[in-house]
mmCIF file of C-alpha atoms in Angstrom:
data_model
loop_
_atom_site.group_PDB
_atom_site.id
_atom_site.type_symbol
_atom_site.label_atom_id
_atom_site.label_comp_id
_atom_site.label_asym_id
_atom_site.label_seq_id
_atom_site.Cartn_x
_atom_site.Cartn_y
_atom_site.Cartn_z
ATOM 1 C CA MET A 1 -33.436 -71.041 -9.943
ATOM 2 C CA THR A 2 -32.739 -67.357 -9.424
ATOM 3 C CA ASP A 3 -30.564 -65.570 -11.934
ATOM 4 C CA TYR A 4 -27.174 -64.289 -10.607
ATOM 5 C CA GLU A 5 -27.874 -60.783 -11.831
ATOM 6 C CA ASP A 6 -31.002 -60.714 -9.654
ATOM 7 C CA ILE A 7 -29.080 -61.878 -6.544
ATOM 8 C CA ARG A 8 -26.120 -59.542 -6.844
ATOM 9 C CA PRO A 9 -27.955 -56.256 -6.119
ATOM 10 C CA GLN A 10 -29.671 -57.852 -3.123
ATOM 11 C CA ALA A 11 -26.334 -59.082 -1.750
ATOM 12 C CA PHE A 12 -24.731 -55.666 -2.212
ATOM 13 C CA HIS A 13 -27.602 -53.898 -0.459
ATOM 14 C CA ALA A 14 -27.286 -56.315 2.466
ATOM 15 C CA ARG A 15 -23.550 -55.605 2.626
ATOM 16 C CA ARG A 16 -24.252 -51.873 2.459
ATOM 17 C CA ARG A 17 -26.667 -52.085 5.397
ATOM 18 C CA ALA A 18 -24.151 -54.049 7.488
ATOM 19 C CA PHE A 19 -21.353 -51.657 6.540
ATOM 20 C CA ASP A 20 -23.457 -48.608 7.404
ATOM 21 C CA ILE A 21 -24.010 -50.036 10.890
ATOM 22 C CA ILE A 22 -20.222 -50.336 11.310
ATOM 23 C CA VAL A 23 -19.749 -46.738 10.128
ATOM 24 C CA ASP A 24 -22.431 -45.458 12.526
ATOM 25 C CA ASP A 25 -20.767 -47.259 15.439
ATOM 26 C CA LEU A 26 -17.353 -45.808 14.560
ATOM 27 C CA MET A 27 -18.854 -42.333 14.202
ATOM 28 C CA ARG A 28 -20.244 -42.581 17.729
ATOM 29 C CA ASP A 29 -16.808 -43.595 19.020
ATOM 30 C CA CYS A 30 -15.150 -40.502 17.539
ATOM 31 C CA LYS A 31 -17.211 -37.333 17.502
ATOM 32 C CA ARG A 32 -14.430 -34.828 16.704
ATOM 33 C CA LYS A 33 -13.329 -34.331 13.102
ATOM 34 C CA SER A 34 -9.552 -34.095 12.783
ATOM 35 C CA PHE A 35 -8.681 -33.607 9.090
ATOM 36 C CA THR A 36 -9.554 -34.560 5.519
ATOM 37 C CA ILE A 37 -7.368 -35.714 2.589
ATOM 38 C CA ARG A 38 -8.162 -35.998 -1.121
ATOM 39 C CA HIS A 39 -6.696 -38.633 -3.463
ATOM 40 C CA GLY A 40 -8.073 -39.249 -6.937
ATOM 41 C CA GLU A 41 -11.842 -39.640 -6.858
ATOM 42 C CA CYS A 42 -11.884 -40.417 -3.134
ATOM 43 C CA GLY A 43 -11.269 -38.629 0.119
ATOM 44 C CA LEU A 44 -10.409 -39.544 3.695
ATOM 45 C CA VAL A 45 -12.017 -38.139 6.821
ATOM 46 C CA CYS A 46 -10.200 -38.686 10.131
ATOM 47 C CA ARG A 47 -12.092 -38.435 13.414
ATOM 48 C CA LYS A 48 -10.905 -38.873 16.998
ATOM 49 C CA SER A 49 -12.184 -39.279 20.520
ATOM 50 C CA THR A 50 -10.822 -37.479 23.535
ATOM 51 C CA PHE A 51 -8.154 -39.244 25.595
ATOM 52 C CA ASP A 52 -9.335 -41.493 28.425
ATOM 53 C CA ASP A 53 -6.989 -41.011 31.363
ATOM 54 C CA LEU A 54 -5.905 -44.258 33.010
ATOM 55 C CA PRO A 55 -3.318 -44.641 35.785
ATOM 56 C CA GLU A 56 0.051 -43.743 34.177
ATOM 57 C CA PHE A 57 -1.334 -44.019 30.615
ATOM 58 C CA LYS A 58 -3.988 -42.558 28.385
ATOM 59 C CA PHE A 59 -5.921 -43.969 25.460
ATOM 60 C CA ARG A 60 -8.143 -42.829 22.621
ATOM 61 C CA THR A 61 -9.785 -44.128 19.460
ATOM 62 C CA ILE A 62 -9.055 -42.788 15.972
ATOM 63 C CA THR A 63 -11.273 -43.608 13.000
ATOM 64 C CA MET A 64 -10.661 -42.996 9.305
ATOM 65 C CA PHE A 65 -13.322 -43.145 6.589
ATOM 66 C CA VAL A 66 -12.538 -43.382 2.885
ATOM 67 C CA THR A 67 -15.356 -41.739 0.942
ATOM 68 C CA ARG A 68 -16.485 -41.535 -2.651
ATOM 69 C CA ASP A 69 -19.357 -39.343 -3.852
ATOM 70 C CA GLY A 70 -20.064 -38.396 -0.256
ATOM 71 C CA ARG A 71 -20.486 -41.976 1.049
ATOM 72 C CA SER A 72 -18.058 -44.160 2.959
ATOM 73 C CA ILE A 73 -16.568 -47.106 1.081
ATOM 74 C CA ALA A 74 -14.013 -48.136 3.736
ATOM 75 C CA ALA A 75 -13.667 -47.575 7.472
ATOM 76 C CA ALA A 76 -10.676 -48.114 9.762
ATOM 77 C CA ARG A 77 -10.258 -47.943 13.522
ATOM 78 C CA PHE A 78 -7.044 -47.389 15.492
ATOM 79 C CA ARG A 79 -6.362 -47.602 19.223
ATOM 80 C CA HIS A 80 -3.850 -45.010 20.385
ATOM 81 C CA TRP A 81 -1.851 -45.526 23.616
ATOM 82 C CA ARG A 82 0.382 -42.945 25.271
ATOM 83 C CA MET A 83 2.379 -42.812 28.511
ATOM 84 C CA THR A 84 1.619 -39.862 30.791
ATOM 85 C CA GLY A 85 4.866 -39.768 32.801
ATOM 86 C CA GLU A 86 8.480 -39.407 31.749
ATOM 87 C CA LEU A 87 9.560 -42.945 32.668
ATOM 88 C CA PHE A 88 7.899 -46.212 31.709
ATOM 89 C CA PRO A 89 6.369 -47.635 34.924
ATOM 90 C CA GLY A 90 6.842 -51.259 33.877
ATOM 91 C CA ALA A 91 5.122 -53.945 31.848
ATOM 92 C CA GLU A 92 2.859 -55.008 34.721
ATOM 93 C CA SER A 93 1.411 -51.501 34.981
ATOM 94 C CA PHE A 94 0.858 -51.291 31.231
ATOM 95 C CA ILE A 95 -0.818 -54.707 31.080
ATOM 96 C CA ALA A 96 -3.075 -53.840 34.026
ATOM 97 C CA ALA A 97 -4.127 -50.538 32.424
ATOM 98 C CA ALA A 98 -4.807 -52.214 29.075
ATOM 99 C CA GLU A 99 -6.741 -55.056 30.710
ATOM 100 C CA SER A 100 -8.991 -52.533 32.434
ATOM 101 C CA HIS A 101 -9.895 -51.102 29.045
ATOM 102 C CA SER A 102 -10.618 -54.121 26.820
ATOM 103 C CA ARG A 103 -9.628 -57.697 26.059
ATOM 104 C CA ASP A 104 -8.072 -56.655 22.742
ATOM 105 C CA ASP A 105 -5.906 -54.050 24.443
ATOM 106 C CA HIS A 106 -4.914 -56.598 27.057
ATOM 107 C CA GLU A 107 -3.747 -58.996 24.317
ATOM 108 C CA MET A 108 -1.809 -56.186 22.635
ATOM 109 C CA SER A 109 -0.082 -55.172 25.869
ATOM 110 C CA GLU A 110 0.954 -58.767 26.571
ATOM 111 C CA PHE A 111 2.349 -59.160 23.050
ATOM 112 C CA VAL A 112 4.338 -55.917 23.251
ATOM 113 C CA SER A 113 5.601 -56.623 26.767
ATOM 114 C CA ALA A 114 6.693 -60.147 25.801
ATOM 115 C CA HIS A 115 8.906 -58.894 22.959
ATOM 116 C CA TRP A 116 10.213 -55.520 24.198
ATOM 117 C CA PRO A 117 11.970 -55.236 27.585
ATOM 118 C CA ASP A 118 11.051 -52.460 30.013
ATOM 119 C CA GLU A 119 14.404 -50.756 29.414
ATOM 120 C CA VAL A 120 13.564 -50.162 25.741
ATOM 121 C CA HIS A 121 9.797 -50.309 25.798
ATOM 122 C CA PRO A 122 8.149 -48.592 22.789
ATOM 123 C CA LEU A 123 6.228 -46.234 25.089
ATOM 124 C CA GLU A 124 9.576 -44.819 26.238
ATOM 125 C CA TYR A 125 10.075 -43.515 22.695
ATOM 126 C CA GLY A 126 6.593 -42.545 21.587
ATOM 127 C CA ASP A 127 3.061 -43.827 21.221
ATOM 128 C CA ILE A 128 1.781 -47.310 20.425
ATOM 129 C CA VAL A 129 -0.839 -47.394 17.677
ATOM 130 C CA VAL A 130 -2.951 -50.498 17.127
ATOM 131 C CA PHE A 131 -4.498 -50.902 13.671
ATOM 132 C CA ASP A 132 -7.598 -52.520 15.080
ATOM 133 C CA ARG A 133 -10.111 -52.878 12.253
ATOM 134 C CA LEU A 134 -10.600 -52.326 8.539
ATOM 135 C CA SER A 135 -13.927 -52.798 6.754
ATOM 136 C CA VAL A 136 -14.108 -52.254 2.990
ATOM 137 C CA LEU A 137 -17.456 -52.079 1.211
ATOM 138 C CA THR A 138 -16.232 -51.276 -2.290
ATOM 139 C CA PRO A 139 -12.652 -52.066 -3.389
ATOM 140 C CA SER A 140 -10.835 -49.035 -4.779
ATOM 141 C CA PRO A 141 -7.177 -48.348 -5.652
ATOM 142 C CA ASP A 142 -7.498 -45.154 -3.595
ATOM 143 C CA VAL A 143 -8.242 -46.882 -0.267
ATOM 144 C CA TRP A 144 -4.712 -47.846 0.808
ATOM 145 C CA PRO A 145 -2.924 -44.701 -0.450
ATOM 146 C CA LEU A 146 -5.410 -42.653 1.566
ATOM 147 C CA LEU A 147 -5.060 -44.817 4.674
ATOM 148 C CA THR A 148 -1.255 -44.682 4.610
ATOM 149 C CA LYS A 149 -1.375 -40.898 4.215
ATOM 150 C CA GLY A 150 -3.873 -40.694 7.070
ATOM 151 C CA ILE A 151 -1.693 -42.833 9.345
ATOM 152 C CA GLU A 152 1.356 -40.706 8.596
ATOM 153 C CA ARG A 153 -0.504 -37.443 9.168
ATOM 154 C CA GLN A 154 -2.233 -38.498 12.384
ATOM 155 C CA PHE A 155 0.517 -40.513 14.048
ATOM 156 C CA GLY A 156 3.772 -39.873 12.182
ATOM 157 C CA LYS A 157 5.283 -37.376 14.629
ATOM 158 C CA THR A 158 4.578 -39.312 17.843
ATOM 159 C CA MET A 159 4.300 -43.033 16.987
ATOM 160 C CA SER A 160 7.096 -45.400 17.964
ATOM 161 C CA LEU A 161 5.298 -48.665 17.160
ATOM 162 C CA LEU A 162 2.443 -49.763 14.907
ATOM 163 C CA VAL A 163 0.980 -53.179 15.704
ATOM 164 C CA LEU A 164 -1.873 -55.175 14.228
ATOM 165 C CA LYS A 165 -3.326 -58.638 14.396
ATOM 166 C CA ALA A 166 -3.650 -60.320 10.993
ATOM 167 C CA PHE A 167 -6.832 -62.199 11.737
ATOM 168 C CA PRO A 168 -9.459 -62.737 9.017
ATOM 169 C CA PHE A 169 -12.962 -61.937 10.187
ATOM 170 C CA TRP A 170 -14.301 -65.188 8.714
ATOM 171 C CA GLU A 171 -13.904 -68.442 10.613
ATOM 172 C CA PRO A 172 -16.229 -71.450 10.121
ATOM 173 C CA GLU A 173 -16.869 -72.137 13.817
ATOM 174 C CA SER A 174 -16.261 -69.448 16.377
ATOM 175 C CA GLY A 175 -13.839 -70.835 18.902
ATOM 176 C CA GLY A 176 -13.281 -73.981 16.865
ATOM 177 C CA PRO A 177 -9.995 -75.216 15.404
ATOM 178 C CA ARG A 178 -8.485 -73.195 12.608
ATOM 179 C CA THR A 179 -8.932 -74.659 9.173
ATOM 180 C CA VAL A 180 -6.736 -74.880 6.091
ATOM 181 C CA GLU A 181 -8.949 -72.208 4.521
ATOM 182 C CA PHE A 182 -8.431 -69.908 7.501
ATOM 183 C CA HIS A 183 -4.637 -70.229 7.279
ATOM 184 C CA ARG A 184 -4.750 -69.642 3.525
ATOM 185 C CA ARG A 185 -6.672 -66.427 4.015
ATOM 186 C CA GLN A 186 -4.434 -65.321 6.857
ATOM 187 C CA CYS A 187 -1.287 -65.888 4.762
ATOM 188 C CA GLY A 188 -2.801 -63.818 1.971
ATOM 189 C CA MET A 189 -3.674 -61.055 4.426
ATOM 190 C CA LYS A 190 -0.123 -61.014 5.807
ATOM 191 C CA ARG A 191 1.383 -60.732 2.318
ATOM 192 C CA ARG A 192 -0.822 -57.732 1.538
ATOM 193 C CA LEU A 193 -0.077 -56.052 4.849
ATOM 194 C CA ARG A 194 3.682 -56.516 4.452
ATOM 195 C CA ARG A 195 3.485 -54.926 1.010
ATOM 196 C CA LEU A 196 1.131 -52.093 1.962
ATOM 197 C CA LEU A 197 2.345 -51.177 5.458
ATOM 198 C CA ASP A 198 5.895 -52.599 5.548
ATOM 199 C CA VAL A 199 5.069 -54.512 8.731
ATOM 200 C CA THR A 200 7.093 -57.451 10.060
ATOM 201 C CA THR A 201 5.669 -60.888 10.827
ATOM 202 C CA VAL A 202 6.184 -62.674 14.147
ATOM 203 C CA GLN A 203 7.038 -66.349 14.555
ATOM 204 C CA GLY A 204 5.789 -68.777 17.179
ATOM 205 C CA GLU A 205 2.765 -68.429 19.426
ATOM 206 C CA ASP A 206 2.360 -64.713 18.578
ATOM 207 C CA SER A 207 2.305 -65.366 14.818
ATOM 208 C CA ASP A 208 -1.049 -63.561 14.408
ATOM 209 C CA TRP A 209 0.694 -60.279 15.244
ATOM 210 C CA MET A 210 2.618 -57.954 12.925
ATOM 211 C CA TRP A 211 4.565 -54.812 13.786
ATOM 212 C CA ARG A 212 6.521 -51.868 12.435
ATOM 213 C CA ALA A 213 8.858 -49.707 14.491
ATOM 214 C CA PHE A 214 9.274 -45.983 13.818
ATOM 215 C CA ASN A 215 12.268 -45.635 16.119
ATOM 216 C CA GLY A 216 15.636 -47.325 15.579
ATOM 217 C CA ARG A 217 16.077 -48.454 19.178
ATOM 218 C CA VAL A 218 12.550 -49.874 19.288
ATOM 219 C CA GLU A 219 13.236 -51.838 16.107
ATOM 220 C CA LEU A 220 16.540 -53.165 17.433
ATOM 221 C CA ALA A 221 15.025 -54.049 20.807
ATOM 222 C CA PHE A 222 12.542 -56.593 19.435
ATOM 223 C CA MET A 223 13.099 -59.822 21.402
ATOM 224 C CA GLY A 224 15.782 -58.118 23.485
ATOM 225 C CA GLY A 225 18.252 -57.385 20.673
ATOM 226 C CA PHE A 226 19.361 -53.997 22.048
#
């Protein structure tokens, strides 16, 4: 039998190695440093890629790293969508552009287009920001205050809609049926996200998704209520 105190450092070092790989990948995605923020003992570094121009839309990746003592303890990735013209070209065009980029963006575009009509599409009023990933190595009370400040500073002036998929990374069998444990963890995740980001849950087949509008018409238009 191995003592718990002997296992714990090994487990943390393994987590650190896996987390460092995630950080390196996100660094490669976003080579340009945007800004830094300090909060308590921690700081936040925001980095961004250049926009990829797609037909009628453009897209880029934003990453944010929460640091302590010069090392990252949390890393977040956002996908940032913007319309290039003055008028929204239609849901089919948006879905096609998103599908050409990635499966995740395709799913996002279908969710948004299913719940907001073309006449009041969020891209008519600003940018769509997808909170795509959050990895936390070391829990800290500074992580979420820094992330919310970073989101406001990076996207606050142009964002009309923030969307995310509340989907725990752990699932017993990839592609298998969801378990009671999975739903328990997902419900806990949704409660935290509602409290921390003031996002709204969705019912029905899109129940994995959550959203928050930053424009009154976009908020009213959810499910055609405009």
